[in-house]
Coordinates of C-alpha atoms and ligand atoms in Angstrom, one line a residue:
Chain A
M1 CA 83.4 189.9 143.7
T2 CA 80.9 191.7 145.9
S3 CA 80.1 191.0 149.5
A4 CA 76.9 189.2 148.3
D5 CA 79.2 186.4 147.3
W6 CA 79.9 185.3 150.8
P7 CA 77.5 184.1 153.6
D8 CA 76.6 186.3 156.5
D9 CA 78.6 184.0 158.9
F10 CA 81.7 185.0 157.0
E11 CA 80.9 188.6 157.0
K12 CA 80.2 188.5 160.7
A13 CA 83.4 186.7 161.5
V14 CA 85.6 189.1 159.5
R15 CA 83.9 192.3 160.8
Q16 CA 84.3 191.1 164.4
H17 CA 88.1 191.2 164.0
L18 CA 88.3 194.6 162.4
P19 CA 88.4 197.3 165.1
L20 CA 88.7 200.1 162.6
L21 CA 85.7 199.2 160.5
A22 CA 82.8 201.3 161.6
D23 CA 79.5 199.5 162.2
G24 CA 77.4 201.0 159.3
T25 CA 80.3 200.8 156.8
A26 CA 80.2 198.1 154.1
L27 CA 82.9 195.5 154.0
T28 CA 84.2 195.6 150.4
S29 CA 85.9 192.6 148.9
E30 CA 89.1 194.4 148.2
A31 CA 89.4 196.2 151.6
S32 CA 92.8 195.9 153.2
L33 CA 92.2 193.9 156.4
L34 CA 95.5 195.2 157.8
A35 CA 94.4 198.8 157.3
L36 CA 91.1 197.9 159.1
G37 CA 93.1 196.8 162.2
L38 CA 93.7 193.1 161.7
D39 CA 96.9 192.7 163.8
S40 CA 98.6 189.4 164.5
L41 CA 96.5 188.4 167.4
A42 CA 93.3 189.3 165.6
T43 CA 94.5 187.2 162.7
V44 CA 94.6 184.2 165.0
G45 CA 91.1 184.9 166.2
L46 CA 89.8 185.3 162.7
L47 CA 91.5 182.1 161.6
V48 CA 90.0 180.1 164.5
E49 CA 86.6 181.4 163.9
V50 CA 86.6 180.8 160.2
E51 CA 88.0 177.3 160.6
E52 CA 85.2 176.5 163.1
T53 CA 82.4 178.1 161.2
F54 CA 83.2 176.5 157.9
A55 CA 84.7 173.2 159.2
V56 CA 88.0 173.6 157.5
Q57 CA 91.6 173.5 158.5
F58 CA 94.1 175.9 156.9
P59 CA 97.3 174.1 155.9
D60 CA 100.6 175.8 156.5
E61 CA 100.9 177.0 152.9
D62 CA 97.8 179.1 153.4
L63 CA 98.9 180.7 156.6
R64 CA 100.5 183.6 154.8
A65 CA 99.9 187.4 154.8
E66 CA 98.4 187.1 151.3
T67 CA 95.6 184.9 152.6
F68 CA 94.6 187.6 155.1
A69 CA 95.1 190.5 152.8
T70 CA 91.4 191.2 151.9
P71 CA 88.0 189.6 152.5
A72 CA 88.2 188.3 148.9
T73 CA 91.5 186.5 149.3
L74 CA 90.4 185.0 152.6
W75 CA 87.1 183.8 151.2
A76 CA 88.8 182.3 148.2
V77 CA 90.9 180.1 150.5
V78 CA 87.9 179.1 152.6
V79 CA 86.0 178.1 149.4
R80 CA 88.9 176.1 148.1
L81 CA 89.4 174.2 151.4
R82 CA 85.7 173.6 151.9
D83 CA 85.1 172.4 148.3
G84 CA 88.3 170.3 148.6
A85 CA 87.1 168.7 151.8
A86 CA 83.7 167.9 150.2
T87 CA 85.1 165.9 147.3
Chain B
M1 CA 133.7 196.6 153.5
E2 CA 137.1 195.1 152.7
L3 CA 139.1 193.5 155.4
S4 CA 141.5 196.5 155.8
Q5 CA 138.5 198.9 156.1
R6 CA 136.8 196.6 158.6
S7 CA 139.9 196.6 160.8
A8 CA 140.2 200.4 160.5
A9 CA 136.5 200.7 161.6
L10 CA 137.2 198.4 164.5
E11 CA 140.2 200.5 165.5
A12 CA 138.2 203.7 165.3
A13 CA 135.6 202.0 167.5
A14 CA 138.3 201.1 170.0
R15 CA 139.5 204.7 170.1
V16 CA 135.9 205.9 170.8
R17 CA 135.6 203.2 173.5
T18 CA 138.7 204.6 175.3
I19 CA 137.0 208.0 175.5
L20 CA 133.6 206.6 176.4
R21 CA 135.2 204.7 179.3
Q22 CA 136.6 207.9 180.8
H23 CA 133.2 209.7 180.6
A24 CA 130.6 207.0 181.1
G25 CA 130.3 207.6 184.9
A26 CA 129.8 211.3 184.4
A27 CA 127.2 210.9 181.7
D28 CA 125.3 208.5 184.0
E29 CA 125.6 210.8 187.0
Q30 CA 124.5 214.0 185.1
A31 CA 122.0 212.2 182.8
R32 CA 123.5 214.0 179.9
V33 CA 124.8 212.9 176.5
C34 CA 128.6 212.2 176.7
E35 CA 129.8 215.1 174.6
P36 CA 133.4 214.0 174.1
G37 CA 132.2 210.6 173.1
M38 CA 129.8 212.0 170.6
A39 CA 132.4 214.3 169.2
E40 CA 134.8 211.4 168.7
L41 CA 132.0 209.3 167.1
R42 CA 131.3 212.1 164.7
R43 CA 135.0 212.5 163.8
S44 CA 135.6 208.7 163.5
G45 CA 133.4 208.1 160.5
L46 CA 131.4 205.6 162.4
M47 CA 128.2 207.7 162.2
G48 CA 128.3 206.7 158.5
L49 CA 129.0 203.0 159.1
L50 CA 126.1 201.8 157.0
V51 CA 126.2 204.6 154.4
P52 CA 127.5 203.3 151.0
Q53 CA 131.0 204.2 150.1
E54 CA 130.0 206.1 147.0
R55 CA 128.2 208.5 149.3
G56 CA 131.2 208.9 151.5
G57 CA 130.3 206.3 154.1
L58 CA 132.1 203.2 155.4
G59 CA 129.8 200.8 153.5
G60 CA 129.6 198.5 156.5
D61 CA 127.0 195.8 156.8
L62 CA 124.9 194.4 159.6
S63 CA 127.6 192.2 161.0
D64 CA 129.8 195.3 161.3
L65 CA 127.0 197.0 163.0
V66 CA 126.5 194.4 165.7
E67 CA 130.3 194.0 166.2
I68 CA 130.9 197.7 166.6
A69 CA 127.9 198.2 168.8
Q70 CA 129.4 195.7 171.2
V71 CA 132.7 197.5 171.3
L72 CA 131.1 200.9 172.0
A73 CA 128.9 199.4 174.7
D74 CA 132.0 198.1 176.3
G75 CA 132.8 201.8 176.8
C76 CA 129.3 203.3 177.6
T77 CA 126.0 201.6 177.1
S78 CA 124.1 204.8 176.7
T79 CA 126.3 206.3 174.0
A80 CA 126.4 202.9 172.2
M81 CA 122.6 203.0 172.2
I82 CA 122.6 206.5 170.8
W83 CA 124.9 205.4 168.0
A84 CA 122.9 202.1 167.4
M85 CA 119.6 204.0 167.1
H86 CA 121.2 206.5 164.8
C87 CA 122.5 203.7 162.5
Q88 CA 118.9 202.2 162.6
Q89 CA 117.6 205.5 161.3
A90 CA 120.3 205.7 158.7
D91 CA 119.4 202.3 157.5
V92 CA 115.8 203.5 157.0
L93 CA 117.0 206.4 154.9
I94 CA 119.4 204.3 152.9
H95 CA 116.6 201.8 152.0
F96 CA 113.5 204.0 151.8
A97 CA 114.3 207.7 151.2
A98 CA 113.7 208.9 147.7
Q99 CA 116.9 209.6 145.7
P100 CA 117.0 213.4 146.1
L101 CA 116.6 213.1 149.9
R102 CA 119.2 210.3 150.0
D103 CA 121.6 212.4 147.9
R104 CA 121.2 215.3 150.4
L105 CA 121.4 213.4 153.7
L106 CA 123.7 210.4 153.3
P107 CA 126.9 212.5 152.7
R108 CA 126.1 214.6 155.7
I109 CA 125.6 211.4 157.8
A110 CA 128.9 210.0 156.5
R111 CA 130.7 213.2 157.5
G112 CA 129.3 212.9 161.0
E113 CA 127.3 216.2 160.6
L114 CA 123.9 214.6 160.9
Y115 CA 122.9 212.7 164.1
L116 CA 119.5 211.3 163.4
A117 CA 117.1 211.0 166.3
S118 CA 113.9 208.8 166.3
V119 CA 110.4 209.8 167.2
T120 CA 108.1 206.9 167.2
T121 CA 106.7 206.8 170.8
G122 CA 103.6 209.0 171.2
P123 CA 101.8 210.4 174.3
S124 CA 98.6 208.5 173.7
T125 CA 99.8 205.5 171.6
G126 CA 102.7 204.7 173.9
G127 CA 105.2 202.3 172.5
H128 CA 102.8 201.0 169.8
L129 CA 105.1 201.4 166.8
L130 CA 102.5 201.1 164.1
S131 CA 100.1 203.8 165.2
S132 CA 100.4 207.5 165.7
A133 CA 97.9 210.0 166.8
S134 CA 99.3 213.3 165.4
P135 CA 98.3 213.8 161.8
L136 CA 100.3 215.4 159.0
T137 CA 98.4 218.3 157.5
D138 CA 98.8 219.7 154.0
T139 CA 99.6 223.4 154.0
E140 CA 100.9 225.9 151.6
Q141 CA 104.4 225.6 153.2
G142 CA 104.3 221.8 152.9
L143 CA 103.4 219.1 155.3
W144 CA 102.8 220.5 158.8
V145 CA 104.3 218.4 161.6
D146 CA 103.0 219.0 165.1
R147 CA 104.2 216.3 167.4
E148 CA 104.6 215.6 171.1
A149 CA 107.7 213.3 171.4
P150 CA 107.9 212.1 175.0
I151 CA 111.2 210.2 174.6
V152 CA 113.8 211.3 172.2
T153 CA 117.2 209.7 172.7
G154 CA 119.9 212.5 172.3
G155 CA 117.1 214.8 171.3
L156 CA 118.9 218.0 172.3
V157 CA 121.9 217.2 170.2
A158 CA 120.0 215.8 167.2
D159 CA 120.6 217.4 163.8
G160 CA 117.6 215.7 162.2
F161 CA 114.5 213.6 163.2
L162 CA 112.6 210.7 161.7
I163 CA 109.1 211.1 162.9
T164 CA 106.1 208.8 162.7
M165 CA 102.8 210.7 161.9
R166 CA 99.3 209.7 161.1
S167 CA 99.3 210.3 157.3
S168 CA 96.5 212.8 157.3
P169 CA 93.8 214.2 159.6
D170 CA 91.2 211.8 158.2
A171 CA 93.4 208.8 158.2
P172 CA 93.0 206.1 160.9
E173 CA 95.6 205.8 163.6
N174 CA 97.3 202.8 161.9
E175 CA 97.9 204.7 158.6
V176 CA 101.3 206.0 159.5
S177 CA 103.8 207.9 157.5
L178 CA 107.4 208.5 158.4
V179 CA 108.8 212.0 157.7
Y180 CA 112.3 213.3 157.9
A181 CA 112.7 216.8 159.5
D182 CA 115.9 218.8 159.7
R183 CA 116.4 220.5 163.0
D184 CA 116.4 223.8 161.2
Q185 CA 112.9 223.0 159.8
M186 CA 111.5 222.4 163.3
D187 CA 110.6 224.6 166.2
V188 CA 112.0 222.4 169.0
V189 CA 110.7 222.9 172.6
E190 CA 112.0 220.9 175.5
R191 CA 109.1 219.3 177.3
G192 CA 110.2 216.8 179.9
D193 CA 113.5 215.9 181.5
W194 CA 115.1 212.5 181.6
D195 CA 115.7 211.4 185.2
T196 CA 115.6 207.7 185.0
L197 CA 116.9 204.6 186.7
G198 CA 119.4 203.8 183.9
M199 CA 120.4 204.6 180.4
R200 CA 120.8 208.1 181.8
G201 CA 123.5 209.1 179.3
T202 CA 121.0 208.8 176.4
H203 CA 119.4 211.9 177.7
S204 CA 116.1 210.8 176.1
V205 CA 114.2 214.1 176.7
G206 CA 110.7 215.0 175.9
L207 CA 110.3 217.4 173.0
K208 CA 107.6 219.2 171.1
L209 CA 108.3 219.4 167.5
S210 CA 106.5 221.7 165.0
G211 CA 107.3 222.9 161.6
A212 CA 106.7 222.3 157.9
V213 CA 108.6 219.9 155.7
P214 CA 108.3 219.4 151.9
R215 CA 106.4 216.4 150.7
S216 CA 109.6 214.9 149.4
Q217 CA 110.7 214.3 153.0
V218 CA 108.1 211.5 153.4
V219 CA 110.2 208.4 153.7
G220 CA 108.9 205.2 152.1
G221 CA 105.7 206.7 150.7
D222 CA 102.4 208.0 152.2
G223 CA 101.1 205.7 154.9
A224 CA 103.9 203.2 154.2
F225 CA 105.6 203.2 157.6
R226 CA 104.5 199.6 158.3
T227 CA 106.8 198.4 155.5
V228 CA 109.6 200.6 156.6
A229 CA 109.2 199.2 160.1
L230 CA 109.1 195.6 159.0
E231 CA 111.9 195.7 156.6
S232 CA 114.3 198.1 158.3
M233 CA 113.6 200.0 161.5
A234 CA 112.5 197.0 163.6
P235 CA 115.0 194.4 162.4
V236 CA 118.0 196.7 162.4
G237 CA 116.9 198.0 165.8
H238 CA 116.6 194.6 167.3
L239 CA 120.0 193.5 166.0
A240 CA 121.7 196.7 167.1
W241 CA 120.0 196.9 170.5
A242 CA 120.7 193.3 171.3
A243 CA 124.4 194.0 170.4
C244 CA 124.6 197.0 172.7
W245 CA 123.1 195.0 175.6
L246 CA 125.4 192.1 175.0
G247 CA 128.3 194.4 174.7
A248 CA 127.5 195.9 178.1
A249 CA 127.0 192.5 179.8
R250 CA 130.3 191.2 178.2
S251 CA 132.1 194.3 179.5
A252 CA 130.7 193.7 183.0
L253 CA 131.7 190.1 183.0
G254 CA 135.2 190.9 181.6
E255 CA 135.8 193.4 184.4
L256 CA 134.4 191.1 187.0
V257 CA 136.6 188.2 185.9
G258 CA 139.6 190.6 185.7
L259 CA 139.0 191.5 189.3
L260 CA 138.4 188.0 190.5
R261 CA 141.8 187.0 189.0
S262 CA 143.6 189.9 190.6
A263 CA 145.0 190.6 194.1
E264 CA 142.1 193.0 194.7
R265 CA 139.7 190.1 194.9
P266 CA 137.7 190.3 198.1
G267 CA 138.7 187.6 200.5
S268 CA 135.1 186.4 200.8
I269 CA 135.0 185.2 197.2
D270 CA 136.8 181.9 196.9
I271 CA 137.3 181.4 193.2
R272 CA 138.2 177.8 193.7
S273 CA 134.8 177.1 195.2
E274 CA 132.2 175.1 193.2
L275 CA 129.5 177.7 194.0
V276 CA 131.5 180.5 192.5
A277 CA 132.3 178.4 189.4
E278 CA 128.7 177.4 189.0
R279 CA 127.6 181.0 189.2
L280 CA 130.2 182.1 186.7
A281 CA 129.1 179.3 184.4
R282 CA 125.5 180.4 184.4
I283 CA 126.5 184.0 183.7
R284 CA 128.7 182.9 180.9
M285 CA 126.1 180.6 179.3
D286 CA 123.5 183.4 179.1
L287 CA 126.0 185.5 177.2
E288 CA 127.0 182.6 175.0
L289 CA 123.3 182.1 174.0
V290 CA 122.7 185.7 173.2
G291 CA 125.9 186.0 171.3
A292 CA 125.2 182.9 169.2
Y293 CA 121.6 183.8 168.5
L294 CA 122.6 187.4 167.6
C295 CA 125.1 186.0 165.1
R296 CA 122.5 183.6 163.6
V297 CA 119.8 186.2 163.2
T298 CA 122.2 188.7 161.8
A299 CA 123.2 186.1 159.2
E300 CA 119.5 185.3 158.4
V301 CA 118.6 189.0 157.9
S302 CA 121.8 189.6 155.8
Q303 CA 121.0 186.7 153.6
L304 CA 117.4 187.7 153.0
R305 CA 118.4 191.2 152.2
A306 CA 121.2 190.1 149.9
A307 CA 118.6 188.0 148.0
G308 CA 116.2 191.0 147.8
A309 CA 113.7 189.0 149.9
S310 CA 111.4 190.4 152.5
L311 CA 112.0 190.2 156.3
A312 CA 108.2 190.1 157.0
G313 CA 107.9 186.3 156.8
T314 CA 106.4 184.6 159.9
A315 CA 109.5 182.7 160.9
T316 CA 111.9 185.7 160.4
Q317 CA 109.6 188.0 162.4
I318 CA 109.6 185.4 165.2
H319 CA 113.4 185.2 165.1
L320 CA 113.8 189.0 165.3
N321 CA 111.3 189.3 168.2
T322 CA 112.9 186.4 170.0
L323 CA 116.3 188.0 169.6
K324 CA 115.2 191.2 171.2
V325 CA 113.4 189.5 174.1
I326 CA 116.1 187.0 175.0
A327 CA 118.8 189.6 174.7
A328 CA 116.9 191.9 177.0
D329 CA 116.1 189.1 179.5
L330 CA 119.4 187.2 179.5
T331 CA 121.8 190.1 179.6
F332 CA 119.9 191.6 182.5
R333 CA 119.8 188.3 184.3
S334 CA 123.5 188.0 183.8
V335 CA 124.3 191.4 185.5
D336 CA 121.8 190.6 188.2
R337 CA 123.8 187.4 188.9
M338 CA 127.1 189.3 188.7
V339 CA 125.8 191.7 191.4
Q340 CA 125.0 188.7 193.5
L341 CA 128.4 187.1 193.0
A342 CA 130.3 190.3 193.5
G343 CA 128.5 191.2 196.7
L344 CA 127.5 194.5 198.2
S345 CA 130.7 196.5 198.1
L346 CA 131.8 195.5 194.7
G347 CA 128.5 194.8 193.0
Y348 CA 125.9 197.1 194.5
R349 CA 127.7 200.2 195.8
R350 CA 128.0 203.2 193.6
G351 CA 131.6 204.2 193.1
S352 CA 132.8 200.6 193.3
A353 CA 135.8 199.6 191.2
L354 CA 133.3 197.8 189.0
P355 CA 130.4 199.7 187.4
L356 CA 128.1 196.7 188.0
E357 CA 125.3 198.7 189.5
R358 CA 125.3 201.0 186.5
H359 CA 125.1 198.1 184.1
F360 CA 122.3 196.7 186.2
R361 CA 120.3 199.9 186.0
D362 CA 121.1 200.3 182.3
L363 CA 120.1 196.8 181.3
R364 CA 116.9 197.0 183.3
S365 CA 115.7 199.2 180.5
A366 CA 116.1 196.5 177.8
A367 CA 112.8 194.8 178.5
L368 CA 111.0 198.2 178.3
N369 CA 112.8 199.6 175.3
Y370 CA 110.1 198.5 173.0
A371 CA 108.2 196.4 175.6
N372 CA 108.9 192.7 175.7
D373 CA 105.2 192.2 176.4
R374 CA 104.3 193.6 173.0
L375 CA 106.8 191.4 171.2
L376 CA 105.8 188.3 173.1
T377 CA 102.2 188.7 172.2
A378 CA 103.1 189.1 168.5
T379 CA 105.5 186.1 168.7
G380 CA 102.8 183.9 170.3
A381 CA 100.3 184.8 167.6
L382 CA 102.9 184.1 164.9
T383 CA 103.8 180.8 166.4
L384 CA 100.2 179.6 165.8
M385 CA 100.8 180.4 162.2
D386 CA 104.0 178.3 161.8
R387 CA 103.1 174.7 162.4
S388 CA 106.3 173.6 160.8
V389 CA 108.2 175.4 163.5
N390 CA 110.9 177.0 161.4
L391 CA 113.7 177.7 163.9
A392 CA 116.4 180.3 163.2
Ligands
FAD401 C1 116.7 204.0 176.8 C2 115.4 204.3 176.0 C3 115.5 205.1 174.9 C4 114.4 205.3 174.1 N1 114.5 206.1 173.0 C5 113.4 206.4 172.3 C6 113.5 207.3 171.2 O1 114.6 207.8 170.8 N2 112.4 207.6 170.5 C7 111.2 207.1 170.8 O2 110.2 207.4 170.1 N3 111.1 206.2 171.8 C8 112.1 205.9 172.6 N4 112.0 205.0 173.6 C9 110.7 204.5 174.0 C10 110.6 203.0 173.6 O3 110.7 202.8 172.3 C11 109.2 202.5 174.0 O4 108.2 203.1 173.3 C12 108.9 202.8 175.4 O5 109.9 202.4 176.2 C13 107.6 202.1 175.8 O6 107.1 202.7 177.0 P1 105.9 202.1 177.8 O7 106.4 200.9 178.5 O8 105.5 203.2 178.6 O9 104.8 201.9 176.8 P2 104.1 200.7 176.0 O10 105.0 199.9 175.2 O11 103.0 201.4 175.4 O12 103.6 199.8 177.2 C14 102.8 200.2 178.3 C15 102.5 199.0 179.1 O13 101.6 198.1 178.5 C16 102.2 196.8 178.4 N5 101.8 196.2 177.0 C17 101.8 196.9 175.9 N6 101.5 196.1 174.9 C18 101.2 194.9 175.4 C19 100.8 193.6 174.9 N7 100.6 193.5 173.6 N8 100.7 192.6 175.8 C20 100.9 192.8 177.1 N9 101.3 193.9 177.6 C21 101.5 195.0 176.8 C22 103.7 197.0 178.5 O14 104.4 195.9 179.0 C23 103.7 198.1 179.5 O15 103.6 197.7 180.8 C24 113.1 204.7 174.4 C25 113.1 203.9 175.6 C26 114.2 203.7 176.3 C27 114.1 202.8 177.5

């Protein structure tokens, strides 16, 4: 997956919570969010923002480290929840 | 450990405690490591409590660790903490050092020849465990370590150091590697003294360490300190520290009760009064809660480890943080109340028959020794991630 696969809103939300990602640098789908500075408080901030932006609610099963591992893993969960909610 | 070995270890701890009791006051006064206590600890085999028996250690587990830490803290909180932090470092090597390094170090630890000090705090990153400013640099002699270490418990008597370093000059601050360095491999310069309110006998001096270590002395892999911290250093630290603080507070309460039951009891304290009873009850209840929670979290961590499972799960992290924070808060509150109950002459004056003022000063450090504030922030964030509220 490339960054083109997710909307700008998502990109913006994620970037905002990564203190160690320099402004001009691309956010790759496999980047480690942890390594880019996503600590536990930032995770909460990102969660809230993504839930509001995409009108989804993460169930407990998805509140795991694996979900917040990379932009790709997080986006995959958002897509599943959004599509699930639509049907 | 078998039952007979466990009781032998407890007997050894009791012998060390006797020596620590004799010297705790002097270690506090001089702000120096209690040398007779350290010598006895090294002789006793307890430095190798967690080292497997096939490497010459006692093969103890985490419940042995928390039990013995309490016995030692009954003698001298500072020395107990030195030992507890050493065991914490030993646990890291046992679980994360590569085989050749383990083969080399564990037998030395078991023989009491290798007291391991810890260098995680940095001058600019403060107590933030998962970041380090000083980078490791690759040189022809190996990895070059150049590290300001503002607080190193027992630093002057340490035989080896586990040091957090940024993994390379280009790596971000949160890409941290843990390296082992023998004292012989380092140029050690004393930087700052240790003149503190309490925990004076830990002699946690400032050091500047520099020297080269072979790449094989990186523990847990390049940049992998986070895993080491989550699976070993932090959990074992929280268990062992909580046990030391609880041991100190128990010791204080034991001595206070002993005095209240004796003829030396000050006439002003009426132990038949409801006020005294209520105060004693509140003190006792704080220690009951810490004791029970320590026991519970020790069991949780032991079970997860036995099953080969990670300790990084949300609920387990909350439990481990909670243990550290409540142990720090409640043990300090309990000695504060003991001071109030005992009154000025017995509770507040130096040189009183009860070392309550020393316990008070020592336990004040608990909330700072890895800042409670940092852990509360993390626990609050994690709480939002655990809607099912999985309690310990
Ligand atoms: C007896 C003793 C022995 C020690 N031995 C060693 C040792 O051997 N090796 C070693 O490396 N270190 C050692 N330390 C240091 C210890 O691990 C901590 O790093 C240190 O106590 C933290 O110091 P600090 O309060 O200045 O820094 P920080 O933890 O950086 O805190 C600075 C201030 O910021 C606040 N703060 C920080 N984060 C947050 C947050 N998220 N939310 C709200 N407030 C926050 C804190 O409450 C504090 O007021 C020892 C400490 C003690 C007391």
